[in-house]
Short mmCIF file of C-alpha atoms in Angstrom, two decimals:
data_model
loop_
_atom_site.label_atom_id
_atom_site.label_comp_id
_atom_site.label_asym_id
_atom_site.label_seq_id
_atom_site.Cartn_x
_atom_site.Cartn_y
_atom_site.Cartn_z
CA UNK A 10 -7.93 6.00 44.77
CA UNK A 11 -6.31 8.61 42.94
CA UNK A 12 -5.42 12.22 44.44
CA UNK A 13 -8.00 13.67 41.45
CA UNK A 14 -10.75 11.93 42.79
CA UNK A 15 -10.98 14.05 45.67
CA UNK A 16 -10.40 17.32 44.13
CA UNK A 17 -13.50 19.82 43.10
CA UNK A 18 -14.17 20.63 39.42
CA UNK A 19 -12.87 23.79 40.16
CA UNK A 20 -10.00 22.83 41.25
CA UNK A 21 -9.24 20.44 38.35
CA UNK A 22 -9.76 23.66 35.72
CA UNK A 23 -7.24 25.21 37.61
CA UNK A 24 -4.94 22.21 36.57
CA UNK A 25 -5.81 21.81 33.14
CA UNK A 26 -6.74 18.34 33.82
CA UNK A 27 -9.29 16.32 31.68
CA UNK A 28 -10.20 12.65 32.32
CA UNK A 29 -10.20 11.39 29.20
CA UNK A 30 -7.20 9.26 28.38
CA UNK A 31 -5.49 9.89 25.45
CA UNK A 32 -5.29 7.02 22.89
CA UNK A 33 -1.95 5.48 23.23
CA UNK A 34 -0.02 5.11 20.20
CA UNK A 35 0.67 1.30 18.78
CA UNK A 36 4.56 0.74 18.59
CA UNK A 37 5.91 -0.50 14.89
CA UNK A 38 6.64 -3.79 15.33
CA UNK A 39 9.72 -4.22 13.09
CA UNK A 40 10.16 -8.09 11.48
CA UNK A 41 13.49 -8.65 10.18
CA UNK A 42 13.51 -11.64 7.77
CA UNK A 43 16.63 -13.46 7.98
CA UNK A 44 18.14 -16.56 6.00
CA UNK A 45 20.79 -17.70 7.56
CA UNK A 46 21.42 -20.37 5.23
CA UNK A 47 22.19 -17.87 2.71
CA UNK A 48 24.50 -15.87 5.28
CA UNK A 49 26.13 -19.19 6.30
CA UNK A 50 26.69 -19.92 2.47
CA UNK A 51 24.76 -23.44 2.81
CA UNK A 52 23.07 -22.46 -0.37
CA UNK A 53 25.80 -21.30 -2.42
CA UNK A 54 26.59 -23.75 -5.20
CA UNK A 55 30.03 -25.78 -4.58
CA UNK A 56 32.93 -26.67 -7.11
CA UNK A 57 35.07 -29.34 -7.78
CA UNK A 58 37.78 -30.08 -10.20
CA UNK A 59 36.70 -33.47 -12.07
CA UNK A 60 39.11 -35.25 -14.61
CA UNK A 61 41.45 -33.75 -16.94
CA UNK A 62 41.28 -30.34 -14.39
CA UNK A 63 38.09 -28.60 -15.19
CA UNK A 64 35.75 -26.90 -12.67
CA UNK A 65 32.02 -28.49 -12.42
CA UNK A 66 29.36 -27.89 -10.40
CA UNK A 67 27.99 -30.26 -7.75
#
């Protein structure tokens, strides 16, 4: 039991204290979308020289 069970209503004025619980406030749950396949650079497109020294894409 708690110690404000057993005090009088007077007594609890005195304090200030009500028993009504205040509604606790819901934390912001914060998501972070990451692609680490674009931060690795798996995605990126890749280059090669071919014949005769020009750049193509693979």
């Amino acid at each position: 039991m708690r110690i404000v069970d057993h005090l009088s209503e007077g007594q609890l004025e005195k304090l200030n204290y009500s028993k009504k619980k205040k509604p606790e406030q819901k934390k912001k749950v914060h998501h972070e979308h990451v692609d680490w396949e674009e931060i690795m650079g798996t995605k990126r497109d890749t280059f090669r020289r071919s014949k005769g020294g020009a750049i193509r894409r693979r």
